[in-house]
Coordinates of C-alpha atoms and ligand atoms in Angstrom, one line a residue:
M1 CA 151.4 -16.7 127.8
T2 CA 154.3 -18.0 126.9
T3 CA 157.9 -16.3 127.2
N4 CA 159.8 -14.9 125.1
Q5 CA 163.0 -13.2 124.7
H6 CA 163.0 -10.5 122.2
P7 CA 161.8 -7.2 123.8
V8 CA 158.2 -5.7 123.5
T9 CA 158.0 -3.2 120.7
I10 CA 154.2 -3.4 121.3
A11 CA 151.8 -3.7 124.0
I12 CA 148.2 -3.6 124.3
V13 CA 146.4 -3.7 128.0
N14 CA 143.4 -3.1 129.1
G15 CA 141.6 -4.5 125.5
I16 CA 138.3 -6.8 124.6
V17 CA 140.9 -9.0 123.0
W18 CA 139.4 -11.8 120.3
T19 CA 141.4 -13.7 119.7
G20 CA 140.4 -16.1 116.8
E21 CA 141.6 -18.9 118.5
P22 CA 139.8 -21.8 119.3
D23 CA 140.7 -23.2 122.3
K24 CA 141.3 -19.5 123.6
P25 CA 138.7 -16.7 122.3
W26 CA 139.7 -13.9 124.9
A27 CA 142.3 -12.6 126.4
T28 CA 142.6 -8.7 127.8
A29 CA 145.9 -7.9 126.5
V30 CA 148.2 -8.8 123.5
A31 CA 152.3 -8.1 123.2
L32 CA 154.2 -7.6 120.3
S33 CA 157.7 -7.5 119.3
D34 CA 158.8 -6.4 115.6
D35 CA 156.6 -8.2 113.0
R36 CA 155.2 -10.7 115.4
I37 CA 153.2 -11.5 118.3
T38 CA 154.5 -12.6 120.9
A39 CA 152.0 -13.7 123.8
V40 CA 148.4 -13.4 124.3
G41 CA 147.0 -12.8 127.5
S42 CA 146.2 -10.9 131.2
T43 CA 146.9 -7.0 131.1
A44 CA 148.5 -8.1 134.0
E45 CA 150.4 -10.6 132.6
I46 CA 151.8 -8.4 129.7
R47 CA 152.6 -5.7 131.6
L48 CA 154.6 -7.5 133.1
R49 CA 157.2 -7.8 129.4
V50 CA 156.9 -3.8 129.0
S51 CA 160.1 -1.9 129.3
S52 CA 161.8 0.9 128.4
Q53 CA 161.0 0.3 124.7
T54 CA 157.9 -0.7 125.1
K55 CA 154.6 1.4 123.7
V56 CA 151.9 0.6 125.7
I57 CA 148.8 1.5 123.9
D58 CA 145.1 1.1 126.1
A59 CA 142.5 -0.3 124.6
R60 CA 140.8 1.3 127.2
G61 CA 138.3 -1.8 127.0
G62 CA 137.9 -1.4 122.8
M63 CA 138.1 -5.2 121.1
V64 CA 141.7 -6.1 119.2
V65 CA 141.0 -8.4 116.3
P66 CA 143.5 -9.9 114.6
G67 CA 143.9 -7.8 111.6
F68 CA 141.6 -8.0 108.7
I69 CA 141.7 -9.8 105.5
D70 CA 139.4 -8.5 102.8
S71 CA 139.3 -11.4 100.5
H72 CA 138.5 -10.2 97.3
V73 CA 139.7 -6.4 95.5
H74 CA 140.3 -4.7 92.8
F75 CA 142.9 -2.7 94.6
L76 CA 144.6 -0.5 92.0
A77 CA 141.5 0.3 90.7
G78 CA 140.4 1.2 93.9
G79 CA 143.7 3.5 94.4
M80 CA 142.9 5.4 90.6
N81 CA 139.3 5.8 92.0
L82 CA 139.5 7.6 94.6
A83 CA 141.5 10.0 93.0
S84 CA 138.4 10.0 89.9
V85 CA 134.8 10.7 89.9
Q86 CA 133.2 9.7 92.4
L87 CA 129.3 8.1 91.3
R88 CA 128.4 5.5 93.4
D89 CA 125.4 8.2 95.9
A90 CA 124.7 9.9 92.3
R91 CA 120.7 9.2 93.0
T92 CA 118.9 10.4 90.2
P93 CA 120.1 11.1 86.9
S94 CA 120.1 14.9 87.0
D95 CA 122.8 14.0 90.4
F96 CA 124.4 11.6 87.6
I97 CA 125.3 13.9 85.0
S98 CA 126.0 17.3 87.1
R99 CA 128.9 15.2 88.9
I100 CA 130.1 14.2 85.3
K101 CA 130.4 17.8 84.9
A102 CA 132.5 19.2 87.5
F103 CA 134.6 16.6 87.3
A104 CA 135.2 16.7 83.5
A105 CA 135.4 21.3 84.0
T106 CA 138.4 20.2 86.2
A107 CA 140.0 17.3 83.9
P108 CA 142.1 18.0 81.3
R109 CA 141.0 18.3 77.9
G110 CA 141.6 14.7 76.3
T111 CA 142.8 12.8 78.9
W112 CA 140.2 9.8 79.3
I113 CA 138.0 10.5 82.5
T114 CA 137.5 6.9 83.9
G115 CA 136.5 4.9 87.4
G116 CA 132.7 6.3 88.4
D117 CA 131.2 3.3 89.6
W118 CA 127.2 4.5 89.1
D119 CA 124.3 2.5 90.0
H120 CA 121.6 3.0 87.6
E121 CA 119.3 0.9 90.5
N122 CA 119.7 4.3 92.7
W123 CA 117.3 6.1 90.4
G124 CA 115.0 3.2 89.4
G125 CA 116.4 1.7 86.5
D126 CA 117.2 3.5 83.7
L127 CA 120.3 2.8 81.9
P128 CA 122.1 5.4 81.3
L129 CA 123.0 7.4 78.3
R130 CA 125.8 8.6 76.5
S131 CA 123.4 11.1 75.0
W132 CA 122.6 12.4 78.7
I133 CA 126.2 13.5 78.7
D134 CA 127.8 14.2 75.3
S135 CA 127.7 18.2 75.5
I136 CA 129.0 18.5 78.3
T137 CA 132.3 16.5 78.2
P138 CA 133.2 17.5 74.3
D139 CA 136.8 17.0 75.4
N140 CA 137.1 14.0 77.2
P141 CA 136.2 11.0 76.1
V142 CA 134.2 9.4 79.2
W143 CA 134.3 5.6 80.3
I144 CA 133.1 4.9 83.9
N145 CA 131.5 1.8 84.9
R146 CA 128.7 0.1 86.9
L147 CA 129.9 -0.5 90.9
D148 CA 129.7 -4.1 90.0
G149 CA 132.4 -3.4 86.8
H150 CA 130.5 -5.5 84.6
M151 CA 128.9 -2.6 81.7
A152 CA 130.6 0.9 81.2
L153 CA 129.3 3.8 79.6
A154 CA 131.4 5.5 76.8
N155 CA 129.9 8.9 75.7
S156 CA 130.5 9.7 72.1
A157 CA 133.8 10.9 72.0
A158 CA 134.9 7.4 73.8
I159 CA 133.0 5.7 71.1
R160 CA 134.9 7.1 68.2
A161 CA 138.4 7.3 69.7
A162 CA 137.6 3.4 69.8
G163 CA 136.6 3.4 66.9
V164 CA 133.6 1.0 67.8
P165 CA 131.9 1.1 64.4
M166 CA 127.8 2.5 64.3
S167 CA 126.6 -0.7 63.6
G168 CA 127.9 -4.0 63.7
G169 CA 127.3 -6.9 66.0
D170 CA 127.9 -7.9 69.2
V171 CA 130.8 -9.4 71.3
A172 CA 131.2 -13.0 72.2
G173 CA 130.0 -13.1 75.5
G174 CA 129.1 -9.3 76.4
T175 CA 126.0 -6.8 74.5
I176 CA 126.3 -3.7 73.4
T177 CA 123.2 -2.0 73.9
R178 CA 121.3 0.3 71.2
D179 CA 119.0 3.0 70.6
A180 CA 116.4 2.8 68.8
S181 CA 117.8 3.8 65.4
G182 CA 120.8 1.2 66.0
Q183 CA 123.8 2.7 67.4
P184 CA 124.8 1.9 70.5
S185 CA 123.8 3.8 73.4
G186 CA 126.8 4.0 75.4
I187 CA 126.3 1.1 77.5
F188 CA 128.8 -1.4 76.6
K189 CA 128.4 -4.3 78.9
D190 CA 130.6 -7.2 80.0
N191 CA 133.4 -8.6 77.1
A192 CA 131.8 -6.4 74.9
Q193 CA 133.5 -3.3 77.9
E194 CA 137.1 -5.0 76.2
L195 CA 136.2 -2.6 72.7
I196 CA 136.9 0.4 74.8
D197 CA 139.3 -0.7 77.2
R198 CA 141.4 -0.9 74.5
A199 CA 141.4 2.2 74.1
V200 CA 142.3 3.6 77.4
P201 CA 145.6 4.6 77.0
D202 CA 148.0 2.7 79.9
P203 CA 148.1 4.9 83.3
D204 CA 151.7 5.6 84.0
P205 CA 154.0 3.9 86.4
A206 CA 153.7 7.2 89.2
M207 CA 150.5 7.3 88.7
L208 CA 149.9 3.5 89.2
D209 CA 152.1 3.6 92.3
R210 CA 149.9 6.7 93.9
A211 CA 147.0 4.7 93.7
L212 CA 148.3 1.7 95.3
D213 CA 149.7 4.3 97.9
A214 CA 146.2 5.9 98.6
A215 CA 145.1 2.2 98.0
M216 CA 147.1 1.1 100.9
T217 CA 146.0 4.4 103.1
Y218 CA 142.4 3.7 102.1
A219 CA 142.8 0.3 104.0
N220 CA 144.9 0.8 106.9
A221 CA 142.3 3.1 107.6
R222 CA 139.6 0.7 108.0
G223 CA 141.2 -2.1 109.5
V224 CA 142.4 -4.1 106.2
T225 CA 146.0 -5.9 107.0
S226 CA 145.1 -7.7 103.9
V227 CA 143.5 -8.6 100.7
D228 CA 143.4 -10.8 97.9
H229 CA 143.5 -8.6 95.2
M230 CA 142.2 -10.2 92.2
G231 CA 143.8 -8.4 89.0
T232 CA 146.6 -8.8 86.2
W233 CA 150.2 -9.6 85.7
S234 CA 151.0 -5.7 84.9
D235 CA 149.4 -5.0 88.6
L236 CA 152.1 -7.7 89.9
A237 CA 154.6 -5.3 88.9
V238 CA 153.4 -2.1 90.8
F239 CA 153.2 -4.1 93.5
E240 CA 156.7 -6.0 93.2
R241 CA 157.9 -2.3 93.2
A242 CA 156.8 -1.4 96.0
H243 CA 157.8 -4.2 97.5
G244 CA 160.9 -3.6 96.6
A245 CA 161.3 -0.6 97.9
G246 CA 159.8 -1.6 101.3
K247 CA 156.2 0.6 101.0
L248 CA 154.8 -2.0 101.2
R249 CA 151.9 -1.4 104.0
T250 CA 149.1 -3.9 103.2
R251 CA 150.0 -7.6 102.6
I252 CA 148.8 -8.1 98.8
Y253 CA 148.2 -11.9 97.7
A254 CA 148.0 -10.8 94.2
A255 CA 146.2 -13.2 92.0
V256 CA 146.3 -13.1 87.8
P257 CA 144.6 -14.1 85.3
L258 CA 143.5 -18.1 85.1
F259 CA 143.8 -18.3 81.3
T260 CA 147.8 -16.8 82.2
W261 CA 148.3 -20.4 84.5
A262 CA 151.4 -21.2 82.3
R263 CA 153.1 -18.5 83.3
L264 CA 152.3 -18.0 86.7
R265 CA 153.6 -21.7 87.1
D266 CA 157.2 -20.5 85.6
T267 CA 157.3 -17.3 87.5
V268 CA 156.8 -19.6 90.8
A269 CA 159.2 -22.0 89.1
A270 CA 162.0 -19.0 89.0
R271 CA 160.8 -17.2 92.0
G272 CA 158.6 -18.9 94.8
R273 CA 155.9 -18.0 96.0
G274 CA 157.1 -14.0 98.0
D275 CA 156.9 -13.4 101.5
S276 CA 154.7 -12.0 104.0
W277 CA 153.7 -9.2 101.8
L278 CA 153.6 -9.8 98.8
R279 CA 152.2 -13.4 97.5
I280 CA 151.8 -15.3 93.7
G281 CA 149.8 -18.7 93.2
G282 CA 146.5 -17.7 92.4
L283 CA 144.5 -18.0 89.1
K284 CA 141.4 -15.6 89.1
G285 CA 139.4 -17.0 86.3
F286 CA 135.6 -15.9 84.9
V287 CA 132.4 -18.2 84.1
D288 CA 129.8 -15.3 84.5
G289 CA 128.7 -11.8 84.6
S290 CA 126.4 -10.0 86.9
L291 CA 123.1 -9.7 89.0
G292 CA 123.1 -6.1 88.8
S293 CA 123.9 -6.5 84.4
H294 CA 121.6 -9.4 84.4
T295 CA 124.7 -10.9 82.8
A296 CA 125.3 -14.1 85.9
A297 CA 124.5 -17.5 84.4
M298 CA 121.0 -19.0 85.9
M299 CA 119.2 -22.0 85.1
Q300 CA 116.0 -19.9 84.6
P301 CA 115.6 -17.1 83.1
F302 CA 115.3 -13.8 85.4
T303 CA 112.1 -12.9 87.2
D304 CA 111.4 -9.4 85.0
A305 CA 113.4 -10.7 81.3
A306 CA 111.2 -13.7 79.8
G307 CA 113.9 -15.9 78.3
D308 CA 117.4 -14.1 79.7
S309 CA 119.0 -16.6 81.5
G310 CA 122.4 -14.9 81.7
L311 CA 125.7 -15.9 79.9
L312 CA 128.5 -17.9 80.5
V313 CA 132.3 -15.4 79.6
N314 CA 134.3 -18.2 79.3
T315 CA 133.5 -21.8 77.9
P316 CA 133.4 -24.7 80.2
E317 CA 135.6 -26.4 78.0
N318 CA 138.3 -23.9 78.4
L319 CA 137.2 -23.6 82.7
Y320 CA 137.6 -27.0 82.5
L321 CA 140.8 -27.0 81.0
W322 CA 142.6 -23.3 82.9
T323 CA 140.9 -25.1 85.5
S324 CA 143.0 -28.7 85.4
N325 CA 146.2 -27.8 84.1
A326 CA 146.8 -24.7 87.1
D327 CA 145.7 -27.6 89.3
K328 CA 147.8 -30.1 88.0
A329 CA 151.1 -27.1 88.3
N330 CA 150.0 -26.9 92.0
L331 CA 149.0 -23.6 90.9
H332 CA 145.2 -21.9 93.7
V333 CA 142.0 -21.9 91.3
I334 CA 140.6 -19.3 92.2
V335 CA 136.8 -18.0 90.0
H336 CA 133.6 -15.8 89.7
A337 CA 130.7 -17.1 89.9
I338 CA 127.2 -15.6 90.5
G339 CA 124.0 -17.2 89.1
D340 CA 123.0 -21.0 89.9
R341 CA 123.9 -21.6 86.8
A342 CA 127.4 -20.8 87.0
I343 CA 127.6 -21.9 90.4
N344 CA 126.8 -25.0 89.4
L345 CA 129.3 -25.4 86.2
Q346 CA 132.6 -24.7 88.5
L347 CA 131.5 -26.9 91.1
G348 CA 131.1 -29.8 89.1
I349 CA 134.6 -29.0 87.3
F350 CA 136.6 -28.6 90.1
E351 CA 134.7 -31.9 91.3
R352 CA 136.1 -33.4 88.1
V353 CA 139.8 -32.1 88.9
E354 CA 139.6 -33.1 91.9
R355 CA 139.1 -36.3 91.0
E356 CA 141.4 -37.0 87.7
N357 CA 144.1 -35.1 89.4
G358 CA 144.0 -36.4 93.0
A359 CA 143.7 -35.4 96.4
R360 CA 145.7 -32.4 97.1
D361 CA 145.7 -29.4 99.8
R362 CA 144.0 -27.8 96.3
R363 CA 141.1 -24.9 98.4
F364 CA 139.3 -23.9 95.4
R365 CA 137.9 -20.6 95.6
I366 CA 134.1 -19.5 94.3
E367 CA 134.3 -16.1 94.2
H368 CA 131.1 -13.7 94.8
A369 CA 128.7 -17.6 95.5
Q370 CA 126.0 -15.1 95.2
H371 CA 122.9 -17.4 93.7
I372 CA 123.1 -21.7 94.7
A373 CA 121.0 -23.7 93.7
P374 CA 119.6 -25.2 97.1
P375 CA 120.5 -28.8 95.7
D376 CA 125.3 -27.3 95.3
L377 CA 125.0 -25.7 99.0
V378 CA 126.2 -28.2 100.3
R379 CA 128.6 -29.0 97.7
F380 CA 131.0 -26.4 99.4
G381 CA 131.7 -27.7 102.3
Q382 CA 132.1 -31.5 100.7
L383 CA 134.4 -30.8 98.1
G384 CA 136.2 -28.6 100.7
V385 CA 135.5 -25.5 98.2
I386 CA 135.9 -21.7 99.8
P387 CA 133.0 -19.4 99.3
S388 CA 134.8 -15.9 99.2
M389 CA 131.9 -13.8 99.9
Q390 CA 131.2 -9.7 99.8
P391 CA 128.3 -9.8 102.7
Y392 CA 128.0 -6.2 101.8
H393 CA 127.0 -6.8 98.3
A394 CA 124.1 -8.4 100.2
I395 CA 122.5 -5.6 101.8
D396 CA 123.6 -3.2 98.1
D397 CA 121.1 -5.8 96.2
G398 CA 119.1 -7.1 98.5
R399 CA 117.3 -3.8 98.0
W400 CA 115.9 -4.5 94.3
A401 CA 117.5 -8.7 94.0
E402 CA 114.1 -9.7 93.9
K403 CA 112.5 -8.4 91.2
V404 CA 115.3 -9.7 89.7
I405 CA 115.3 -13.3 90.4
G406 CA 112.2 -14.1 92.5
P407 CA 111.5 -14.8 95.6
E408 CA 111.8 -18.5 95.2
R409 CA 115.2 -18.3 94.7
A410 CA 116.5 -15.2 96.8
R411 CA 115.9 -17.7 100.1
T412 CA 119.6 -19.3 98.9
T413 CA 121.2 -16.0 97.9
Y414 CA 124.2 -15.0 100.0
A415 CA 123.4 -17.8 102.0
F416 CA 126.5 -17.8 104.5
R417 CA 124.3 -18.6 107.5
A418 CA 124.2 -22.8 105.2
L419 CA 127.4 -22.8 103.9
R420 CA 128.6 -21.7 107.5
D421 CA 125.9 -24.4 108.6
T422 CA 127.1 -27.6 105.8
R423 CA 131.1 -26.3 107.3
G424 CA 131.4 -24.7 104.4
R425 CA 134.4 -22.1 104.9
L426 CA 133.4 -19.2 104.6
A427 CA 136.0 -16.2 103.2
F428 CA 134.7 -12.3 103.7
G429 CA 135.8 -9.5 101.5
S430 CA 134.3 -6.4 98.9
D431 CA 135.0 -6.6 96.2
W432 CA 136.3 -3.0 96.5
P433 CA 135.5 -0.7 95.0
V434 CA 132.5 -2.0 93.5
A435 CA 131.5 -1.9 97.2
P436 CA 133.3 -0.1 100.6
A437 CA 136.7 -2.2 101.5
T438 CA 134.9 -1.6 104.9
P439 CA 135.8 -4.6 107.1
L440 CA 132.5 -3.7 109.7
E441 CA 130.3 -2.6 107.3
G442 CA 130.2 -6.2 105.8
I443 CA 130.2 -7.3 109.9
Y444 CA 127.0 -5.8 109.8
A445 CA 125.7 -6.1 107.0
A446 CA 126.1 -10.4 107.4
V447 CA 124.6 -10.3 110.7
T448 CA 121.8 -8.0 110.1
R449 CA 121.1 -8.2 106.3
R450 CA 119.4 -5.2 107.2
T451 CA 119.2 -3.9 102.8
L452 CA 120.8 0.2 102.9
D453 CA 117.6 1.2 102.0
D454 CA 116.7 -0.4 105.8
K455 CA 113.1 -1.5 103.6
H456 CA 114.3 -4.6 105.8
P457 CA 114.7 -3.9 109.3
G458 CA 114.6 -7.8 110.8
G459 CA 116.7 -8.5 107.7
W460 CA 116.0 -9.6 104.1
I461 CA 116.5 -12.8 104.2
P462 CA 116.9 -13.9 107.7
E463 CA 117.2 -16.7 108.0
Q464 CA 121.0 -16.3 106.2
K465 CA 121.7 -14.3 109.5
I466 CA 125.1 -15.1 110.7
T467 CA 126.0 -14.6 114.1
V468 CA 128.9 -11.3 114.6
E469 CA 131.9 -14.1 115.6
D470 CA 131.1 -15.6 112.3
A471 CA 131.3 -12.7 110.1
L472 CA 134.8 -12.9 112.6
R473 CA 136.1 -15.5 111.9
A474 CA 135.2 -14.6 107.6
Y475 CA 136.8 -11.5 107.9
T476 CA 140.2 -13.5 109.5
S477 CA 140.8 -17.3 110.4
G478 CA 139.1 -17.8 106.9
G479 CA 140.8 -15.5 104.8
A480 CA 144.2 -16.8 106.1
Y481 CA 143.0 -20.3 105.7
A482 CA 141.6 -19.2 101.6
S483 CA 145.2 -17.9 100.5
F484 CA 146.9 -20.8 102.4
E485 CA 147.9 -18.8 105.2
E486 CA 146.6 -19.4 108.4
R487 CA 150.2 -20.4 109.9
E488 CA 151.1 -16.9 109.2
K489 CA 148.1 -14.8 110.1
G490 CA 144.4 -15.4 111.2
S491 CA 144.3 -15.7 114.9
L492 CA 146.5 -13.9 117.5
A493 CA 148.8 -16.0 118.8
P494 CA 152.3 -16.2 119.7
G495 CA 154.1 -16.7 116.6
K496 CA 151.7 -15.4 114.7
L497 CA 152.1 -12.0 112.4
A498 CA 152.0 -8.7 114.1
D499 CA 148.8 -7.9 112.0
V500 CA 146.5 -6.6 114.9
V501 CA 143.6 -3.9 115.0
I502 CA 141.8 -2.5 117.5
I503 CA 137.9 -1.5 117.2
D504 CA 136.2 1.2 119.5
R505 CA 133.3 -1.1 121.2
D506 CA 133.7 -4.8 121.7
L507 CA 131.2 -6.0 118.2
T508 CA 129.8 -8.7 120.1
K509 CA 128.5 -6.9 123.1
V510 CA 126.3 -4.0 120.5
A511 CA 123.3 -3.6 119.8
P512 CA 124.2 -5.0 115.5
E513 CA 122.2 -1.9 113.8
T514 CA 124.9 -0.1 115.7
I515 CA 128.4 -1.9 114.4
R516 CA 128.8 -0.2 111.8
D517 CA 128.8 2.6 114.1
A518 CA 131.8 1.8 115.2
K519 CA 135.1 2.9 115.0
I520 CA 138.7 1.6 114.1
D521 CA 140.8 2.6 116.8
Y522 CA 144.6 1.5 115.8
T523 CA 145.7 -0.1 112.6
I524 CA 149.1 -2.4 113.2
V525 CA 150.6 -4.7 110.0
G526 CA 153.1 -6.0 110.7
G527 CA 154.1 -4.7 114.4
I528 CA 154.5 -1.3 112.7
Q529 CA 151.6 1.1 113.9
M530 CA 149.8 2.5 110.5
T531 CA 146.9 4.5 111.9
E532 CA 146.2 6.7 115.4
M533 CA 143.3 6.9 117.5
K534 CA 141.9 10.3 116.5
E535 CA 139.6 11.2 119.8
H536 CA 135.6 10.9 119.4
Ligands
ZN1 ZN1 135.8 -8.9 91.3

């Protein structure tokens, strides 16, 4: 309890307050003054500070936590997808086809149909073909991605519009799958996706503004108050436009492509790293693809594909040069690595760059860090490399991952517990729209490891489960640390930003398998209440 002259604008009372502060983890009430937390204490203490200007929120025994930080999203893609064809839960090819048919019937002639987020594992693993959808989409180019973004399906109209020849070679770091006659089947993987991507017209600015607005509403409803966005310079322009108009309702740390490090260096030199609503300084690179697309770079071949051990989407030489140059420019290097070979390669680059460039607070990150070779587990803690992971992927991929990597490699897959135990500083996120940006489901996933098909009631690789408090930390203080903002947010303490979420139950007390049934009652960002409690 600290006293402060500022009038209390919001007082949250009668809560189970989990502060995230190691020395004082629990309280029952929180006082906010405008955009800052001014006191954390008992309900009686906080009530003394209530004035006629205070809005009192009765948490009614619900859990009060720091606003969730989703450390890995593609915010505009997510917002765009909210308005596109929804294929994530298509369970059969015929369901997949009929949804596209229904959506195409509403789409103006000639417009591209994108998004989708399909998952062929839902129907046993047969990849979709352009022949499935050509007859129902004659007037619209279709370019719909698998939910991991590492492959996508084009119909014939899209292939024609992009001018992709019906015969010809592959693309470095990518694959064009072909039918028996050698023509593209419609599936383009990793770098081959650029062949179609470049033909897709850019969304107009008004559309992007709407996508951002939809994404913020979606995030607010799920208790997400900050995101680390993995995207492009044009995405950053959309965020800047919204920030300039005072319209941001979600805090954004906007990473741009790693190979553009020189442009970011110059931008930061010219106008700094931004403020608590919109920050820059992070660069996102890629080592490999994804497990679901068999493009994760593995040390040994996939269990279900003899001789295939995935691929690197960038050369080790480029990854080293970009990492080193970005680091010398004091920028923050964030790299996607999923397979054990990719992770090992990037850890080696980080180690080398640190040795060559000297000690500094650099907080290198590996995004996803899914399949870690056992000897590499300790290196995250030793090197101070942040494993930025998405627990929902574990219960999604856990349905089929052992088929692809076998039981032995699965033991150190999504190794939350092993990383935590070796002082790896976990940051959690969703990879939305690859997975729903729903921290409560992420916490459920990390704590139970119950796969989405409910085939592992005791948890898939149960020794890698972590506690609710561990998962909360990864979604709050872990995320704040992963973007250099732990002084501003990530816990409930006087002086920190007034980003607070109220959940309808104490997650540490309920049966773990019911965590995902919990509801977000309130989301407060910068002292502004973004969502109202609905009766339930
Ligand atoms: Zn991603």
